[in-house]
Every structure is written in C-alpha cells, then in structure tokens.
PDB file of C-alpha atoms and ligand atoms in Angstrom:
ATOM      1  CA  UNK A  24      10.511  -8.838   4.161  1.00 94.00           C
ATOM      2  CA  UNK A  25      11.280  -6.800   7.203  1.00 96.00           C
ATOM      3  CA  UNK A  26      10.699  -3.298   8.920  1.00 97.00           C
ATOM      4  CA  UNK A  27      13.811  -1.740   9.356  1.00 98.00           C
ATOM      5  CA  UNK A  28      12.094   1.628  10.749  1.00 98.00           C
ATOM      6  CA  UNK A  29       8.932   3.513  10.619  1.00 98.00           C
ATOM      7  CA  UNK A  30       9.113   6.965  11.297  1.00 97.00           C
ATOM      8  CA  UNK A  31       5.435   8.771  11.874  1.00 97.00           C
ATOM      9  CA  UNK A  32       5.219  11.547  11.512  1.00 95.00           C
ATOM     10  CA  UNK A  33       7.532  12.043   8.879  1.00 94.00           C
ATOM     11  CA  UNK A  34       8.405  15.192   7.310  1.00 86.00           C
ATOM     12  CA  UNK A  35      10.878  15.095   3.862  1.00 80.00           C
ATOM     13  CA  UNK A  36      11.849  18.257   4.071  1.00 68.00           C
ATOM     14  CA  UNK A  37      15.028  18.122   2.101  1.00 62.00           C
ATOM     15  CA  UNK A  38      12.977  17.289  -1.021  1.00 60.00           C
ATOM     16  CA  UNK A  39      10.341  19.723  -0.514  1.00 60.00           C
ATOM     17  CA  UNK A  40      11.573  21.798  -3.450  1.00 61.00           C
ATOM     18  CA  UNK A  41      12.384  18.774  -4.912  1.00 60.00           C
ATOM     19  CA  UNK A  42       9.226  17.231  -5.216  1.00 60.00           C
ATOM     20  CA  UNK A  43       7.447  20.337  -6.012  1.00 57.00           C
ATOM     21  CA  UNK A  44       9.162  20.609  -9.313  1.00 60.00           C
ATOM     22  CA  UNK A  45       9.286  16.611 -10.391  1.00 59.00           C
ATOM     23  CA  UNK A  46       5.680  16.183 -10.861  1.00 68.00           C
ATOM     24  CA  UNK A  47       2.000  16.961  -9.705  1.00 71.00           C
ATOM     25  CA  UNK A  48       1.409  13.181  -8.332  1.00 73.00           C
ATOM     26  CA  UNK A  49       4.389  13.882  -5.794  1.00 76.00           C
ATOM     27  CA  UNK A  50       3.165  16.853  -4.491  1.00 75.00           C
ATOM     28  CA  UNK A  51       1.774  15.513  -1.535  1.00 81.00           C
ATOM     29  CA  UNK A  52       5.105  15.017  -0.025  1.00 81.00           C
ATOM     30  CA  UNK A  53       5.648  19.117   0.246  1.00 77.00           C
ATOM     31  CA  UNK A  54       2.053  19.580   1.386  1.00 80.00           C
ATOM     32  CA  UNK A  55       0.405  19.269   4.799  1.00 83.00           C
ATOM     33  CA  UNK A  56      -0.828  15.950   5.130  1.00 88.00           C
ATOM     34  CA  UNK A  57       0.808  13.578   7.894  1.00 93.00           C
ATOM     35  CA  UNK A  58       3.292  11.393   6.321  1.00 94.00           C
ATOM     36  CA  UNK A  59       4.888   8.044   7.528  1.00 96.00           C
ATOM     37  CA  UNK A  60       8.006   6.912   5.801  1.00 96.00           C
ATOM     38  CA  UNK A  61       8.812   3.266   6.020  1.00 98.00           C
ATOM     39  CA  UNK A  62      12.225   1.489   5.559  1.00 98.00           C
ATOM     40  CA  UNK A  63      12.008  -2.139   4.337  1.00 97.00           C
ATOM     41  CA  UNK A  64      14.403  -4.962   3.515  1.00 97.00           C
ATOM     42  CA  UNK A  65      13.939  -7.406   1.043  1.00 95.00           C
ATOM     43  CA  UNK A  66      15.793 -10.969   1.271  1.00 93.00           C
ATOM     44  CA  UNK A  67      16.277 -12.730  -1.877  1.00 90.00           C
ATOM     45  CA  UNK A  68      14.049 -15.743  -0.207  1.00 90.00           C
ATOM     46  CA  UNK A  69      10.991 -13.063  -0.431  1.00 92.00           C
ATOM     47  CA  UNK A  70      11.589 -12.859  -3.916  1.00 89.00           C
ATOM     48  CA  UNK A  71      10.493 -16.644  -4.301  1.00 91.00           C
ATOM     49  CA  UNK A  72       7.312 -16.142  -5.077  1.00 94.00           C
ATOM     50  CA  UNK A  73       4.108 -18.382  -4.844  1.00 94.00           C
ATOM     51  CA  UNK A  74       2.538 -19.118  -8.326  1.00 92.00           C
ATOM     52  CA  UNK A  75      -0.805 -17.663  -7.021  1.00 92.00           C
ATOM     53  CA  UNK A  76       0.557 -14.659  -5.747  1.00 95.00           C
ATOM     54  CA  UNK A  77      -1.005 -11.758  -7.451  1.00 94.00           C
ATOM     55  CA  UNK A  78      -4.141 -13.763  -7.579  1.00 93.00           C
ATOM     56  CA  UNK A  79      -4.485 -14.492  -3.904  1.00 94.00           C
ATOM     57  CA  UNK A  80      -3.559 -10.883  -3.272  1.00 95.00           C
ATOM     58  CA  UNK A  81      -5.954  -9.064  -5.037  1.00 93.00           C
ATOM     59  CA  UNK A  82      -9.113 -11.768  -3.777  1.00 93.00           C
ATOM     60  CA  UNK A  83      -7.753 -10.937  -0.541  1.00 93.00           C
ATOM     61  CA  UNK A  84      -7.755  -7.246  -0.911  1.00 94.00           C
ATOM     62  CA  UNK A  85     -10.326  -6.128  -3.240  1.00 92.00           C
ATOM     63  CA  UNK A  86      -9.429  -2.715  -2.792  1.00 92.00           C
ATOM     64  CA  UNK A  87      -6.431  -3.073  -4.817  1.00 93.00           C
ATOM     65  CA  UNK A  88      -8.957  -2.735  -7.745  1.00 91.00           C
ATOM     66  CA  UNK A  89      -9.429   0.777  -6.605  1.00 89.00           C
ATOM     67  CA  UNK A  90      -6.253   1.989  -6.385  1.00 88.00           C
ATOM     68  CA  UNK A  91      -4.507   3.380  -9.617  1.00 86.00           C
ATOM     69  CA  UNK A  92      -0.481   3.474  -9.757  1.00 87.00           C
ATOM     70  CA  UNK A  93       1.167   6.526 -11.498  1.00 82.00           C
ATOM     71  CA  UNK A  94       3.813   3.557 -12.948  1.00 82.00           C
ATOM     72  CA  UNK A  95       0.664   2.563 -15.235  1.00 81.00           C
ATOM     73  CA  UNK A  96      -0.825   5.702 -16.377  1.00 78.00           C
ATOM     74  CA  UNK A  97      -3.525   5.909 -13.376  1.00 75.00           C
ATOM     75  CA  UNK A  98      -5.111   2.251 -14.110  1.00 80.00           C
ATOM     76  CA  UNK A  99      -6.100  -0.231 -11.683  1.00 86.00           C
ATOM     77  CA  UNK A 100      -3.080  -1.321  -9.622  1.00 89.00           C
ATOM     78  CA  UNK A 101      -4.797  -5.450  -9.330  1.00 89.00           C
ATOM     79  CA  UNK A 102      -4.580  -5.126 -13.384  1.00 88.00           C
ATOM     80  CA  UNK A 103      -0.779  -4.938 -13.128  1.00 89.00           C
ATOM     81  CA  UNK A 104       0.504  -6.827  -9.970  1.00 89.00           C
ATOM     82  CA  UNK A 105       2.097  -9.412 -12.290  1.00 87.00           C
ATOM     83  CA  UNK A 106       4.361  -6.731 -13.648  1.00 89.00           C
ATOM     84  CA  UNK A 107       5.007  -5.576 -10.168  1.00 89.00           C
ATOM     85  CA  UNK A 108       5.272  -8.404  -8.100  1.00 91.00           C
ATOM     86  CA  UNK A 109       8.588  -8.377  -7.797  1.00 89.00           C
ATOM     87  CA  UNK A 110       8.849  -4.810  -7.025  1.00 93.00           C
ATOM     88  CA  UNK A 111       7.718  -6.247  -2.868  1.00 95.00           C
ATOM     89  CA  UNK A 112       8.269  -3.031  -1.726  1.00 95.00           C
ATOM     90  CA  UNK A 113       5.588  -1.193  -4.289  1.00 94.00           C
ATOM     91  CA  UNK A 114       3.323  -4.020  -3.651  1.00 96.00           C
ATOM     92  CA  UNK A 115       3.902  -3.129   0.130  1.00 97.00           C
ATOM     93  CA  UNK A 116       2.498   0.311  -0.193  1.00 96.00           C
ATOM     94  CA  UNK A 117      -0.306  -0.407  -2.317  1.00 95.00           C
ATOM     95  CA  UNK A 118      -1.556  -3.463   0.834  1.00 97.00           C
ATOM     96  CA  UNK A 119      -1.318  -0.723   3.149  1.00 97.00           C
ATOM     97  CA  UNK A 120      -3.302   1.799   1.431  1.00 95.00           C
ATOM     98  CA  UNK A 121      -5.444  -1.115   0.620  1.00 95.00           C
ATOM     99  CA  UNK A 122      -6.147  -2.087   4.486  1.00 96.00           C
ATOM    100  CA  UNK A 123      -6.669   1.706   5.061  1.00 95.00           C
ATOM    101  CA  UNK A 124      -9.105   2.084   2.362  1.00 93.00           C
ATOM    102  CA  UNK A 125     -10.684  -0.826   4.548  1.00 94.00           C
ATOM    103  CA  UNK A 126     -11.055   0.872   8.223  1.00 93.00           C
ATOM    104  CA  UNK A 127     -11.361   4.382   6.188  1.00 86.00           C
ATOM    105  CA  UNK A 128      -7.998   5.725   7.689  1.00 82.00           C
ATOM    106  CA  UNK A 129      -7.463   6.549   3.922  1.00 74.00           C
ATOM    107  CA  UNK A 130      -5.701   8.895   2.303  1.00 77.00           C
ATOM    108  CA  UNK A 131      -4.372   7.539  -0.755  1.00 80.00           C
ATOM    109  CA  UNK A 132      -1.101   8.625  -1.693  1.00 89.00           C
ATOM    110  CA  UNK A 133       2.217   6.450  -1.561  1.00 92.00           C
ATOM    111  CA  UNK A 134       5.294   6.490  -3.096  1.00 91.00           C
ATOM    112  CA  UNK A 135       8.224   4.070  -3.108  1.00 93.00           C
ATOM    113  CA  UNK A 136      11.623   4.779  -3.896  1.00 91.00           C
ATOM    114  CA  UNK A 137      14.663   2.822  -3.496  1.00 92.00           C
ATOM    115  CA  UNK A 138      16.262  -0.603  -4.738  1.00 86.00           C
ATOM    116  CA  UNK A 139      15.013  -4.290  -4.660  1.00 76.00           C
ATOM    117  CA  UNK A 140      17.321  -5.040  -1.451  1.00 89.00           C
ATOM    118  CA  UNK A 141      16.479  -1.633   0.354  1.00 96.00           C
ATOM    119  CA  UNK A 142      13.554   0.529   0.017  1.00 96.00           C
ATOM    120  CA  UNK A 143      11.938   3.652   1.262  1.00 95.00           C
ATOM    121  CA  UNK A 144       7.775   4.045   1.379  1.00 96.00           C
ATOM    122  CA  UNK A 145       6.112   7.033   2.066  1.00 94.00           C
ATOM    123  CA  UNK A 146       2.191   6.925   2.569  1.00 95.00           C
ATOM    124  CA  UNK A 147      -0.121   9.443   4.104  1.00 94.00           C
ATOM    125  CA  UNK A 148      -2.663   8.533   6.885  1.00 94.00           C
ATOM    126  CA  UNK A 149      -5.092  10.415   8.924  1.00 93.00           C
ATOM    127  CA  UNK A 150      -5.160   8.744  12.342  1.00 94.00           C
ATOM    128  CA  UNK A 151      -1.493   7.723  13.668  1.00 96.00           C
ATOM    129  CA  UNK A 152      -2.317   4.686  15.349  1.00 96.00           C
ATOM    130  CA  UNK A 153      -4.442   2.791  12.783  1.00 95.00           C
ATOM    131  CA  UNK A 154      -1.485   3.568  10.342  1.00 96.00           C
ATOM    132  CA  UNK A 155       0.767   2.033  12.788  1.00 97.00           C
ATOM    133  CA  UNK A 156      -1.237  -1.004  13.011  1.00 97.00           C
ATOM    134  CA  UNK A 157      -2.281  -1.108   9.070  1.00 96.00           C
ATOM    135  CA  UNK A 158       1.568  -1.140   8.522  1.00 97.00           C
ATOM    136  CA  UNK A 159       2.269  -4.150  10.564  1.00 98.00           C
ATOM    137  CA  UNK A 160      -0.340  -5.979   9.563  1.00 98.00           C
ATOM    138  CA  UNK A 161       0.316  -4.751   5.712  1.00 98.00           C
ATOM    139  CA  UNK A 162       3.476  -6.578   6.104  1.00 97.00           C
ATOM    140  CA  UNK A 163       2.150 -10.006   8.168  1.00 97.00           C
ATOM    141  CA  UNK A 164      -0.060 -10.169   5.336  1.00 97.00           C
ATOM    142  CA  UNK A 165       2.522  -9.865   2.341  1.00 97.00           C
ATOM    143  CA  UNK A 166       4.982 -12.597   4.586  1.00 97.00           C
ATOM    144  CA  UNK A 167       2.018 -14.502   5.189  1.00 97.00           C
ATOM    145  CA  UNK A 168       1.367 -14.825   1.372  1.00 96.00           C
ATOM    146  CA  UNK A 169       5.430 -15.363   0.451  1.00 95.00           C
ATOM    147  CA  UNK A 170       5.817 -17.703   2.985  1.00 94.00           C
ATOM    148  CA  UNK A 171       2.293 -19.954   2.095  1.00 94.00           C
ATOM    149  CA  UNK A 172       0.589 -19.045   5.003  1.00 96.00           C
ATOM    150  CA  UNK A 173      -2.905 -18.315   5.881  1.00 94.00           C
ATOM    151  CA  UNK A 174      -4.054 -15.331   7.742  1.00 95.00           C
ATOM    152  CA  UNK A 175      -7.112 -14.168   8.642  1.00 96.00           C
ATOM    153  CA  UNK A 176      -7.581 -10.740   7.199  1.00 96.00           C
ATOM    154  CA  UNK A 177     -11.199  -9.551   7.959  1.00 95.00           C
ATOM    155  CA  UNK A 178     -10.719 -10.562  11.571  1.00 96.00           C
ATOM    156  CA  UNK A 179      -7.248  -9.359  11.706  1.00 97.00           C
ATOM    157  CA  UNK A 180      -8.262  -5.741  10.272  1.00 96.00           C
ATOM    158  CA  UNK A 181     -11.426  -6.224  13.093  1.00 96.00           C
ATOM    159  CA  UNK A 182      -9.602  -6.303  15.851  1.00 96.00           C
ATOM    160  CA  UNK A 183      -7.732  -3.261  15.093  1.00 95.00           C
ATOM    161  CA  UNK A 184     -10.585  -1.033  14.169  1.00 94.00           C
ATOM    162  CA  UNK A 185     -13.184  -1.760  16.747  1.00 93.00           C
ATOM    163  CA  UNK A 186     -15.008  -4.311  15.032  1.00 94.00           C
ATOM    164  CA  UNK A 187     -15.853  -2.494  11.750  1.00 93.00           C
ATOM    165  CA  UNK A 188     -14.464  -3.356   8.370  1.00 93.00           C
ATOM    166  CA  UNK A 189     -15.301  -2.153   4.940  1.00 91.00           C
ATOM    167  CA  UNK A 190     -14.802  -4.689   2.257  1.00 86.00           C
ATOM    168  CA  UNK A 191     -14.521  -3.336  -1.262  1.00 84.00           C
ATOM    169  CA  UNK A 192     -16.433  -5.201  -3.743  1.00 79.00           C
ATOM    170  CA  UNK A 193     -14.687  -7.229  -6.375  1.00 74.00           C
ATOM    171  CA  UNK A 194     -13.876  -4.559  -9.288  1.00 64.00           C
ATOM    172  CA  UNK A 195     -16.860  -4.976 -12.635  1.00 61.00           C
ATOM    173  CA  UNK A 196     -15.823  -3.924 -15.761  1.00 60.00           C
ATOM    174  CA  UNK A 197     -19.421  -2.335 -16.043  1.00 52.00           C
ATOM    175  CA  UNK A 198     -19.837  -0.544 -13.275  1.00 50.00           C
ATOM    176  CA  UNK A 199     -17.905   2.794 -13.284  1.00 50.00           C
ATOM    177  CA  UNK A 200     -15.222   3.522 -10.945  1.00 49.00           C
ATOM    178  CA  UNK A 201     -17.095   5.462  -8.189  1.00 49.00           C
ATOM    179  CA  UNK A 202     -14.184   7.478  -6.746  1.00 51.00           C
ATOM    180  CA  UNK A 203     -10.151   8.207  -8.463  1.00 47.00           C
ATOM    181  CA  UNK A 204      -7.575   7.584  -6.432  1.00 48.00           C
ATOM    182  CA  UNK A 205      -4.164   8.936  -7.605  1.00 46.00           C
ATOM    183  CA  UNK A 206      -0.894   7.227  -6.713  1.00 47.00           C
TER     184      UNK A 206
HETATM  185 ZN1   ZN B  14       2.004   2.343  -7.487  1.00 57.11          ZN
END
C-alpha cells in the first residue's frame, strides 16, 4: 500500500453543499475542523492477506474497539474487520484514528471514498504534525502486518509524541462504552 499524496490542510470545498445534504455523519467535511485528505494505492499483492490479520490488528490497536463505523450501524469497528479487511483503505483510516486516539491528537471522524486500486481518506486532526507522523506510521504499521513483519508500535508511537502513549484497554463486553465515537 502506498501514499500517493497527503494534502494537510485540506479543504473539500466542491462538496461542501454536497455533503451537507447526504447525511449528518458527513457533516464534518463542510464544518471547521482541519482536514487531511490522503490518496492511497492498493497493489493486488496487499490484498494477500495474512490469516491473522484482523486478529493481530485489533491486539495491536486496542482502540479499534472504540471506534464505531457508520458502514455497521455505529458498532465497534474490531467487531467487523473481517468484513472489511479487504476494504485496506477503510482499514487505513480507522489505524490512523486509532494511533491518534493513542497520543490524544483525536478527533474522530474519517471517511473513505474511492475504489479497491485507488482511494481517497479524509480524517480530521487537531495538531498538524502528529497527524503527519500518525499517517506514516498508520501505514508502516498496516505494510508491516501485510508483509509479516514486526514493528514496534508503543515505541514507535513514543518517539513521536514525546514519550507518552495512551493504550486503550482491551474492549469488555461488561463494561459500558465510556465515550461514542461516530465515523
Ligand atoms: Zn468506518
């Protein structure tokens, strides 16, 4: 999978009225909020995937749990990664909101458009440079995982926030969902 641009900020104007029609989940693409839009390729190698995949990707990033996708009615976006693996490009945006939810550069809305060979990701941030550096490292970690590779993630996410990391706790049924994200 590869970065074919990222443009921060990012501004899609020419769907502003758009947007603000097609649905209430959307409409933080016509409001305020700094956007960065992302264009990414997918080879058909990527699409290979690892048996463990979802697995490994949701004990890596815990925050996934956390996260609800507007495909699946607001639920839990780790409850449907099987279904969406091979939608890279989704899974893409949901790591990188994942790492932000761990340096709190949060902001939690993302949407991808686009087809399985070329697609477009837009995602809010707050502070420019983290979401530079989540992005990149969002997508070392997703190549990592295709390719069978191991990466460091706590340190990785360390040594672009200073030394501080918050790591989500595995998701239990029990306990109820402190905060709703909406994606
Ligand atoms: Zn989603």
């Amino acid at each position: 999978m590869k970065l074919l641009d990222l443009t921060i900020p990012y501004e899609p104007l020419e769907k502003k009225a758009l947007y603000d029609e097609v649905a209430k989940e959307y409409r933080f693409l016509a409001n305020n909020t700094p956007k960065m839009r992302l264009l990414i390729s997918t080879e058909l190698d990527d699409k290979k995937l690892p048996d463990d995949f979802a697995q490994k990707l949701v004990n890596m990033l815990p925050a996934l749990n956390y996260q609800l996708c507007t495909n699946h009615d607001e639920t839990s976006f780790a409850k449907h990664i099987k279904e969406e693996q091979n939608d890279l490009p989704h899974v893409l945006e949901h790591i990188i909101i994942g790492l932000m939810m761990m340096i709190k550069n949060d902001n939690y809305h993302g949407l991808t458009m686009g087809n399985d060979r070329l697609a477009e990701i837009i995602i809010t941030y707050n502070n420019k440079k983290l979401a530079i550096e989540t992005t990149y490292l969002g997508i070392r970690l997703l190549n990592a995982l295709l390719k069978r590779e191991k990466i460091d993630l706590i340190k990785q996410i360390k040594e672009i926030n200073r030394g501080r990391v918050l790591v989500w706790r595995k998701y239990a049924k029990k306990r109820k969902q402190e905060r709703q994200f909406t994606f």
